[in-house]
N, CA and C of each residue as an Amber inpcrd file, in Angstrom:
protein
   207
 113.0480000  86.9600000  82.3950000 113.7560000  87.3570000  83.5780000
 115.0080000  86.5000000  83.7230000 115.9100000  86.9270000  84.3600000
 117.1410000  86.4340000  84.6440000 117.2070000  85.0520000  85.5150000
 117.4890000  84.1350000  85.7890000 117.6450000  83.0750000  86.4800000
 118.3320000  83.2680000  87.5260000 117.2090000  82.9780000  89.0960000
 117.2030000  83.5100000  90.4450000 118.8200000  83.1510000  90.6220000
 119.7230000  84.4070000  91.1100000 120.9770000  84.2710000  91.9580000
 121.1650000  85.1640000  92.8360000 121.7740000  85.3350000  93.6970000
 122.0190000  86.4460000  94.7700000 122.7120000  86.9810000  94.4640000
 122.2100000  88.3910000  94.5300000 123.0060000  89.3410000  93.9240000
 121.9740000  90.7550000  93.2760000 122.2940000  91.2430000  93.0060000
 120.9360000  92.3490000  92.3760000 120.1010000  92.5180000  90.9180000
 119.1280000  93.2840000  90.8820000 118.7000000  92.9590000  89.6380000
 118.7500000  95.1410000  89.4030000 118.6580000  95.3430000  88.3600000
 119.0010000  95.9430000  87.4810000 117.1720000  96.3210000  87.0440000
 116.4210000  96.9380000  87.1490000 114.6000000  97.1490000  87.0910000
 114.6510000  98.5490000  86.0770000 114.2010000  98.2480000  84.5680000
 114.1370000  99.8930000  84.1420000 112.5030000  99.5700000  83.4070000
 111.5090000 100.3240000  83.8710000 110.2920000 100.8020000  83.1760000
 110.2570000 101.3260000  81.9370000 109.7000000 100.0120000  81.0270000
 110.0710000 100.2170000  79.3210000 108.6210000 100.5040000  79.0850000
 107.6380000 100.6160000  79.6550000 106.3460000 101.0280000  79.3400000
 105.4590000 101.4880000  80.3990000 104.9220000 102.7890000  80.0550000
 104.0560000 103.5110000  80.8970000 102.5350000 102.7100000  81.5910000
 102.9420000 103.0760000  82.7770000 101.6160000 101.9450000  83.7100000
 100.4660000 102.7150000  83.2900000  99.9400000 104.1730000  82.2310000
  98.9410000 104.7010000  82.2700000  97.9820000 103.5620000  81.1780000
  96.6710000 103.6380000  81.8810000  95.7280000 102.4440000  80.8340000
  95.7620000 101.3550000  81.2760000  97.4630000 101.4690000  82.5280000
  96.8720000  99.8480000  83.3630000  95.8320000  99.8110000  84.3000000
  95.6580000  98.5180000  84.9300000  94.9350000  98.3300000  86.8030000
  95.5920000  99.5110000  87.6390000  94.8290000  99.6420000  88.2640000
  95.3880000 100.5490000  89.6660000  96.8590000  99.4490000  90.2840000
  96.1730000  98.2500000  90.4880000  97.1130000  97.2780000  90.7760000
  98.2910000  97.0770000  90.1200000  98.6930000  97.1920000  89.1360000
 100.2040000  97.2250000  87.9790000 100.5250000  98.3370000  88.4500000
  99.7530000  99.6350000  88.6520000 100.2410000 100.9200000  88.8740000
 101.0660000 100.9140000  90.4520000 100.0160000 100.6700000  91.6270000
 100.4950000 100.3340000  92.3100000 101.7380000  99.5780000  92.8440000
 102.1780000  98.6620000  92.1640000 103.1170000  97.4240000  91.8800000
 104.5110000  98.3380000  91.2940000 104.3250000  98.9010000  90.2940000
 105.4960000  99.9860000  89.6390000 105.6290000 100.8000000  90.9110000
 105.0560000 101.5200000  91.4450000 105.4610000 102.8340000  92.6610000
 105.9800000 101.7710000  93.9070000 105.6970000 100.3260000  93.6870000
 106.1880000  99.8140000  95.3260000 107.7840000  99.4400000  94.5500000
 107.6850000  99.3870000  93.4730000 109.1500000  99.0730000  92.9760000
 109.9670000 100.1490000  92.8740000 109.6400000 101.2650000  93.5980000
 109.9450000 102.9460000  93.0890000 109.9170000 103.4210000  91.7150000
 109.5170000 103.1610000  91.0860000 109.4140000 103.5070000  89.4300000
 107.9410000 103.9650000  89.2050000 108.5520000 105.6660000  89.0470000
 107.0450000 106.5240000  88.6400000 106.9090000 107.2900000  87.5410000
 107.9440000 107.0510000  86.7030000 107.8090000 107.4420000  85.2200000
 108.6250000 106.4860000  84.3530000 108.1820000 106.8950000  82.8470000
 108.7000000 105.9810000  81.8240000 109.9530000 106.2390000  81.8370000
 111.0380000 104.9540000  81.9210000 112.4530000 105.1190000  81.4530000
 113.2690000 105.3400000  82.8540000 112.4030000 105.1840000  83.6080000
 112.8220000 105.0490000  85.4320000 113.6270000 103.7870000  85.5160000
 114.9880000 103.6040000  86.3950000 115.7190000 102.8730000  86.6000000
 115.8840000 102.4450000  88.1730000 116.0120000 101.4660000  88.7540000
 116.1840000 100.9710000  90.2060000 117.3230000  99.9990000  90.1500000
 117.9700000  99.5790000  91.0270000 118.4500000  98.4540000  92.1000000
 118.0390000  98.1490000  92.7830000 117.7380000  96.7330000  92.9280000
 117.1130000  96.2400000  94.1280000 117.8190000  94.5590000  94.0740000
 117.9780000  94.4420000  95.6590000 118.4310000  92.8830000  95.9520000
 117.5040000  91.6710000  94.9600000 117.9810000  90.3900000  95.1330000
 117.1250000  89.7300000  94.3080000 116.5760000  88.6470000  95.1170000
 115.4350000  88.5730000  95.5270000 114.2910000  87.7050000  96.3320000
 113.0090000  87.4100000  95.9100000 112.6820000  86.5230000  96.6150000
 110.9420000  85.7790000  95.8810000 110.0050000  86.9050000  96.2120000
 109.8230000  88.1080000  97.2240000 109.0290000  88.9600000  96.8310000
 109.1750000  89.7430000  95.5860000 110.1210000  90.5300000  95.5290000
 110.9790000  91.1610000  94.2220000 110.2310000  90.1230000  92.9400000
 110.6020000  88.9710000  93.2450000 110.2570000  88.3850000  91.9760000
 109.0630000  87.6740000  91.5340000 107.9030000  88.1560000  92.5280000
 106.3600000  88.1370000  92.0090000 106.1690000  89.2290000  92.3330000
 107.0190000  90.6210000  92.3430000 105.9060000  92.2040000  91.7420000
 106.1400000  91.8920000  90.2080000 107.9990000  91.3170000  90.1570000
 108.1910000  91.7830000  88.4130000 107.5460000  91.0550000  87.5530000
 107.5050000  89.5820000  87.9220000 106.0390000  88.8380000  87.0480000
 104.7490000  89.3490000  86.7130000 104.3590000  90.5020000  88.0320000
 103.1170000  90.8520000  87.6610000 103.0600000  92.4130000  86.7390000
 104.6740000  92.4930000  86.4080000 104.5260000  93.6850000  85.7510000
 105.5400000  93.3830000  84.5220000 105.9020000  92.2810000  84.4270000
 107.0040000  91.6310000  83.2330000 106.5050000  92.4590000  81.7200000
 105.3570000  93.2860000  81.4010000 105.3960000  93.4300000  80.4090000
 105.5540000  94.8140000  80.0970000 106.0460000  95.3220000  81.5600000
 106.3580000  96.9410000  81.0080000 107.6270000  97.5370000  81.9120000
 108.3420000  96.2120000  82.2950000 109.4440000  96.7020000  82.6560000
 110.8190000  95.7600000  81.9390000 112.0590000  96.0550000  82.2750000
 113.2730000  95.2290000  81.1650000 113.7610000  95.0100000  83.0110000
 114.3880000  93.4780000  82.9740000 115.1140000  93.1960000  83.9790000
 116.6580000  92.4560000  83.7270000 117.6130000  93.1910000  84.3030000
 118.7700000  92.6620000  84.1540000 119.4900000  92.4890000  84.9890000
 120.4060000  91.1840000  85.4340000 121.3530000  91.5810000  86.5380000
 122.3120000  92.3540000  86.8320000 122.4310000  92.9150000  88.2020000
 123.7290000  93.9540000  88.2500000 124.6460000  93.5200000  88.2100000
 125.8380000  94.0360000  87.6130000 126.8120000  93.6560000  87.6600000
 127.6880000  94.1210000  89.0190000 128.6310000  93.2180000  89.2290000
 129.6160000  93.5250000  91.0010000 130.1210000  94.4590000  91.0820000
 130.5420000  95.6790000  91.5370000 131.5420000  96.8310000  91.4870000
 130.7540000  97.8660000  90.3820000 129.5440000  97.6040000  90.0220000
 129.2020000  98.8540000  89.5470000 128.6800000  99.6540000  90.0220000
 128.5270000 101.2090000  89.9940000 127.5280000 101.4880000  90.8140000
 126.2690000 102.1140000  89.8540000
């Protein structure tokens, strides 16, 4: 994961939650991501950043860049 700054993170689902916990599953849909290859924005904070720990192995995280949309 990227090293905490303010500013946004960039969330795309590189692996399907099927075969996980209900809980990983759960965790992907609170991040809005409900299929493979699903993309989000979201601000960057200490909640944000213990769902993606608990799902670090089936999603890619990158920071946004400023002025993009």
């Amino acid at each position: 994961m990227p090293p905490v700054v303010k500013g946004k993170l960039r969330i795309k689902q590189v692996r399907s939650g099927s075969g996980h916990s209900y809980r990983m599953k759960r965790t992907l849909e609170a991040l809005g991501l409900k299929h493979h290859q699903d993309e989000v924005v979201h601000a960057d904070h200490p909640a944000l950043r213990g769902m993606l720990q608990q799902v670090r192995h089936l999603v890619e995280v990158t920071p946004e860049k400023e002025g993009k949309k």
